[in-house]
Structure formats: structure tokens, C-alpha cells
Short mmCIF file of C-alpha atoms in Angstrom, two decimals:
data_model
loop_
_atom_site.label_atom_id
_atom_site.label_comp_id
_atom_site.label_asym_id
_atom_site.label_seq_id
_atom_site.Cartn_x
_atom_site.Cartn_y
_atom_site.Cartn_z
CA MET A 1 0.07 0.00 -0.01
CA ASN A 2 1.58 3.28 -1.18
CA GLU A 3 2.01 6.20 0.97
CA SER A 4 -0.69 8.30 -1.28
CA THR A 5 -3.24 5.64 -0.08
CA LEU A 6 -2.44 5.86 3.46
CA ARG A 7 -2.67 9.97 3.40
CA VAL A 8 -6.18 9.64 1.96
CA LEU A 9 -7.28 7.12 4.45
CA GLU A 10 -5.94 9.25 7.23
CA TYR A 11 -3.77 6.37 8.55
CA GLY A 12 -1.27 8.76 10.21
CA GLU A 13 -4.04 9.73 12.59
CA VAL A 14 -5.08 6.07 13.10
CA VAL A 15 -1.26 5.61 14.20
CA ARG A 16 -1.24 8.97 16.24
CA ARG A 17 -4.02 7.83 18.29
CA LEU A 18 -2.66 4.26 18.86
CA VAL A 19 0.67 5.71 19.95
CA GLU A 20 -1.28 7.91 22.43
CA GLN A 21 -2.61 4.38 24.09
CA THR A 22 0.89 2.95 24.68
CA SER A 23 2.28 3.08 27.94
CA ASN A 24 6.09 2.54 27.16
CA THR A 25 8.68 3.20 24.48
CA LEU A 26 8.39 -0.49 23.19
CA GLY A 27 4.68 -0.07 22.49
CA ARG A 28 5.22 3.31 21.09
CA GLU A 29 7.85 2.14 18.62
CA ARG A 30 5.61 -0.93 17.71
CA ALA A 31 2.65 1.49 17.06
CA GLU A 32 4.57 3.78 15.17
CA ALA A 33 6.06 1.34 12.77
CA ILE A 34 3.03 -0.67 12.03
CA ARG A 35 1.82 -0.85 8.35
CA PRO A 36 -1.18 -2.41 7.00
CA SER A 37 -0.81 -5.85 5.34
CA LEU A 38 -2.14 -7.02 2.03
CA ARG A 39 -1.80 -10.61 2.94
CA ASP A 40 -5.45 -12.01 3.62
CA GLU A 41 -4.07 -14.46 6.35
CA GLU A 42 -2.32 -11.90 8.19
CA VAL A 43 -5.02 -9.49 8.04
CA ARG A 44 -7.52 -11.97 9.29
CA ALA A 45 -5.13 -13.05 12.07
CA TRP A 46 -4.84 -9.47 13.32
CA LEU A 47 -8.44 -8.76 13.23
CA GLN A 48 -9.07 -11.97 15.45
CA GLN A 49 -6.35 -10.60 17.96
CA THR A 50 -7.71 -7.11 18.05
CA SER A 51 -11.31 -8.77 18.69
CA GLU A 52 -10.28 -10.89 21.46
CA ALA A 53 -8.06 -7.81 23.14
CA SER A 54 -11.17 -5.85 22.69
CA ARG A 55 -13.52 -8.39 24.70
CA LEU A 56 -10.82 -8.92 27.45
CA LEU A 57 -10.31 -5.12 28.07
CA LEU A 58 -13.80 -5.07 28.90
CA LEU A 59 -13.49 -7.39 31.75
CA PRO A 60 -13.11 -6.12 35.38
CA GLY A 61 -9.55 -4.99 35.68
CA GLY A 62 -8.99 -5.26 32.00
CA ILE A 63 -5.49 -6.95 30.76
CA PRO A 64 -2.52 -6.88 33.09
CA LEU A 65 -0.23 -4.81 31.32
CA GLY A 66 1.43 -2.75 33.93
CA GLY A 67 5.26 -2.86 35.13
CA ILE A 68 6.70 -3.27 31.88
CA HIS A 69 9.78 -1.46 31.17
CA ASP A 70 11.94 -0.91 28.12
CA VAL A 71 15.02 -2.91 29.39
CA ARG A 72 17.04 -3.44 26.27
CA ASN A 73 19.65 -0.93 27.04
CA PRO A 74 20.24 -2.73 30.41
CA LEU A 75 20.20 -5.83 28.69
CA ARG A 76 22.94 -4.81 26.38
CA ILE A 77 25.07 -3.66 29.03
CA ALA A 78 24.74 -6.93 30.81
CA GLY A 79 25.42 -8.94 27.57
CA ARG A 80 28.70 -6.85 27.52
CA GLU A 81 29.14 -8.02 31.42
CA GLY A 82 28.63 -4.72 32.46
CA THR A 83 27.37 -3.63 35.92
CA LEU A 84 23.92 -2.60 36.23
CA GLU A 85 22.33 -0.36 38.77
CA PRO A 86 19.88 -1.53 41.09
CA SER A 87 16.88 0.42 39.31
CA ALA A 88 17.77 -1.29 36.05
CA LEU A 89 17.90 -4.67 37.79
CA LEU A 90 14.49 -3.98 39.45
CA ALA A 91 13.09 -3.05 36.01
CA ILE A 92 14.09 -6.13 34.58
CA ALA A 93 12.57 -8.15 37.24
CA ASP A 94 9.18 -6.08 37.21
CA THR A 95 9.15 -6.65 33.41
CA THR A 96 9.66 -10.45 33.81
CA GLY A 97 7.39 -10.76 36.31
CA SER A 98 4.54 -8.69 34.27
CA ALA A 99 5.44 -10.72 31.30
CA LYS A 100 4.55 -13.86 33.39
CA ARG A 101 1.59 -12.38 34.46
CA LEU A 102 0.30 -11.46 31.15
CA ARG A 103 0.82 -15.23 29.86
CA GLY A 104 -0.84 -16.78 32.60
CA PHE A 105 -3.80 -14.36 32.10
CA LEU A 106 -4.28 -15.02 28.59
CA LEU A 107 -3.40 -18.79 28.76
CA HIS A 108 -6.28 -19.05 31.28
CA ARG A 109 -8.61 -17.69 28.94
CA GLU A 110 -7.65 -19.45 25.75
CA GLU A 111 -11.31 -20.71 25.20
CA HIS A 112 -12.31 -17.33 24.78
CA ALA A 113 -8.93 -15.66 23.04
CA ALA A 114 -7.41 -18.65 21.32
CA ALA A 115 -5.24 -16.35 19.09
CA LEU A 116 -3.94 -14.13 21.90
CA ALA A 117 -3.21 -17.30 23.74
CA GLU A 118 -1.00 -18.59 20.92
CA LEU A 119 0.84 -15.37 21.36
CA ALA A 120 1.05 -15.96 25.03
CA ARG A 121 3.02 -19.06 24.46
CA ARG A 122 5.85 -17.35 22.95
CA ILE A 123 6.34 -15.24 26.08
CA ASN A 124 9.53 -16.81 28.24
CA GLU A 125 9.65 -17.00 31.98
CA PHE A 126 12.58 -16.33 34.15
CA PRO A 127 11.54 -17.07 37.65
CA ALA A 128 15.07 -18.04 38.85
CA MET A 129 16.60 -14.74 37.52
CA GLU A 130 13.56 -12.71 39.07
CA ALA A 131 13.63 -14.36 42.59
CA ALA A 132 17.50 -13.51 42.41
CA ILE A 133 16.92 -9.81 41.75
CA ARG A 134 14.06 -9.60 44.30
CA GLU A 135 16.20 -11.33 46.97
CA ALA A 136 18.77 -8.57 46.42
CA ILE A 137 17.12 -5.62 45.39
CA SER A 138 14.09 -3.77 47.39
CA ASP A 139 11.03 -2.47 46.10
CA ASN A 140 12.71 1.09 46.51
CA ALA A 141 15.65 0.03 44.10
CA GLU A 142 17.87 -0.41 46.80
CA VAL A 143 20.36 -3.36 47.68
CA ARG A 144 18.87 -5.17 50.61
CA ASP A 145 21.61 -5.67 53.58
CA ASP A 146 21.16 -9.50 53.16
CA ALA A 147 21.85 -9.34 49.48
CA SER A 148 25.21 -11.23 50.48
CA PRO A 149 26.81 -12.19 53.61
CA THR A 150 29.83 -9.76 53.09
CA LEU A 151 27.32 -6.87 52.66
CA LEU A 152 25.43 -7.77 55.61
CA ARG A 153 28.48 -7.68 57.94
CA LEU A 154 29.73 -4.50 56.21
CA ARG A 155 26.59 -2.60 56.64
CA LYS A 156 26.50 -3.84 60.22
CA ASP A 157 30.27 -2.46 60.82
CA LEU A 158 29.03 1.11 59.01
CA ARG A 159 26.12 1.43 61.65
CA ILE A 160 28.64 0.42 64.59
CA ILE A 161 31.21 3.00 63.32
CA ARG A 162 28.87 5.85 62.80
CA ASN A 163 27.15 5.43 66.29
CA ARG A 164 30.85 5.44 68.01
CA MET A 165 31.61 8.50 65.82
CA THR A 166 28.36 10.42 66.52
CA GLU A 167 28.93 9.43 70.50
CA ARG A 168 32.29 10.78 70.42
CA VAL A 169 31.32 14.15 68.47
CA HIS A 170 28.21 14.53 70.95
CA SER A 171 30.59 14.25 73.92
CA ILE A 172 32.85 16.88 72.66
CA LEU A 173 29.99 19.36 72.11
CA ARG A 174 28.68 18.83 75.62
CA SER A 175 32.21 19.12 77.16
CA PRO A 176 32.85 22.46 78.72
CA ALA A 177 36.36 22.43 77.53
CA TYR A 178 35.36 23.03 74.00
CA LYS A 179 32.34 25.14 74.60
CA ASP A 180 34.13 28.62 73.87
CA MET A 181 35.78 27.16 70.80
CA ILE A 182 32.45 25.84 69.18
CA GLN A 183 30.60 28.52 66.68
CA ASP A 184 27.47 26.31 66.63
CA ALA A 185 26.72 22.93 68.90
CA VAL A 186 25.91 20.87 65.69
CA ILE A 187 27.31 18.13 63.67
CA THR A 188 27.89 18.82 59.96
CA THR A 189 29.32 16.69 57.30
CA ARG A 190 31.97 17.49 54.67
CA ASP A 191 32.83 14.87 52.21
CA GLY A 192 31.41 12.36 54.39
CA ARG A 193 33.74 13.26 57.48
CA TYR A 194 31.68 14.29 60.82
CA CYS A 195 32.61 17.80 61.45
CA ILE A 196 32.08 20.70 63.95
CA PRO A 197 31.76 24.37 63.23
CA VAL A 198 34.81 25.96 65.11
CA LYS A 199 35.69 29.71 65.55
CA VAL A 200 38.76 30.08 63.47
CA GLU A 201 41.11 31.26 66.10
CA TYR A 202 40.63 28.26 67.92
CA ARG A 203 41.51 25.64 65.13
CA VAL A 204 45.04 24.67 66.45
CA GLN A 205 43.55 24.45 69.97
CA PHE A 206 40.52 22.38 68.98
CA GLY A 207 42.64 19.96 67.18
CA GLY A 208 41.56 17.75 64.27
CA LEU A 209 41.23 18.27 60.45
CA VAL A 210 39.89 21.33 58.80
CA HIS A 211 37.63 20.18 56.01
CA ASP A 212 36.01 23.37 54.88
CA GLN A 213 35.62 27.16 55.87
CA SER A 214 32.83 29.62 56.04
CA SER A 215 32.49 32.32 53.38
CA SER A 216 32.99 34.92 55.90
CA GLY A 217 36.37 33.13 57.09
CA SER A 218 35.27 33.26 60.46
CA THR A 219 34.30 29.56 60.97
CA VAL A 220 36.28 26.54 60.14
CA PHE A 221 34.35 22.84 59.90
CA MET A 222 36.88 20.48 61.68
CA GLU A 223 36.70 16.86 62.05
CA PRO A 224 37.71 16.39 65.82
CA GLN A 225 40.98 14.21 66.22
CA ALA A 226 39.16 12.08 68.39
CA VAL A 227 37.19 10.76 65.40
CA VAL A 228 39.78 11.05 62.74
CA GLU A 229 40.74 7.25 62.69
CA LEU A 230 37.29 6.18 62.96
CA GLY A 231 36.40 8.30 59.95
CA ASN A 232 39.27 6.63 58.07
CA GLU A 233 37.84 3.39 59.21
CA LEU A 234 34.41 4.35 57.95
CA ARG A 235 35.61 5.40 54.38
CA GLN A 236 37.52 2.14 54.09
CA VAL A 237 34.54 0.02 54.91
CA GLU A 238 32.27 2.12 52.65
CA LEU A 239 34.82 1.43 49.57
#
């Protein structure tokens, strides 16, 4: 079918409306690329699939199409043995899970949607991979503490070190010996280091490492000497 005929039929408007109903880039690309067929067998098959889908859409809840993402780029990265971010892994798990639900939905309705059920049989399932991702990645796309024994130990160590650092810094803030040296009795962080705002004239007497300075120059943000070693230990564990 030539482009002139398609224009007369306002086929572009049909495609535009179809594209508006897509929910992800995969569907949009397929909708934009679709062209009428001149093969009788193919046309009949498409009409059958469309009729079945229309009936299923009228069911309570419709067809389960949610949770499908365009994971082609993450899969290409993984195919080159690259490292995926937790959000990409979660998108893959969501997509495989959604595909599994869609497959089951269509196969359970084969009596009323034989053509779509035939398509559903082509959908592969990856239960082991999906389970492995969900065991390691939370629904918030964060790596779970128990994703591995080593990670669990390291995150426990981080909490212990941070608690020790907080206790030591608070003890300095409460100490009368440092009262006149401290600009504000608060804990700040600079490059992941626990710091206290110290009056610049007391920087030597206070003791520790200077990590930043206020715009006026009257305050320096110092990591107390008492937590420097713990800060080094924290950075090592984080790495």
C-alpha cells in the first residue's frame, strides 16, 4: 500500500491515536512502525487478535499490562558483562514478572482468546532470575542488607562505626572544655566526614582536620582528632 493511499485513509491519524494509548517506549515504537498488510491470512489473524483483545479489555481489571519497562539498554550492558544499577535490575524483574502474569492471564482465557493465547505461549519466563533480583534488590531499588553475607557484615560495621563517631562528637559538643571554641553546637558533614563548626582562632587549640571554611572565614569545619581514625575506618568500609 503506497503512501498516497495511506494519506487518503488518514492512516497517520490512526497511528497517532494508537501511539497515545501506549504506556512505554516499546509499545510506542511498535505502534509507530505498524503498517497495513495486503496478505489475507495476516489481516484475518490481526483482526482476530484485535477482537479478542477488545473483549478482554471489557473484563473487570482489563488486561494486566502494568510494570513493563524498556529494558533493552540494560540487557545490552549486561550482555557485555557490564554492571547494572539496582533500578535497572528492578526494572528487569518487574518486566519479567509482568510478562509472566500476562502469559498466565491469556492462557487461562484460551477458550475465549485462542489467538492471543497462542501469542502468550511465546512469552518466556525467568523465575530464577526474577527471584534472585528480588532477594537482592528492594522495591525502592536499594540493595538489601542481606543481599550477600559480606554486605550484611559491612553494613553492620558501618552502623557501629557511625554510632561511635556520633557518640564521640556529641561528647565534645557537651564538654565545657570546648564550649568557647565551638561556633555552633551541631554536627555537619563534609565529604562524608563528621565535623564541628569551630571559631577560626581556635583551630589549632581544638585539634583535628579542617575540611571546609565559611564564606566569611570566621568559621572552620573541623573533624575532631578523636574521630579521625574512625572516619578513616568508615571510609574504608564504605569502599
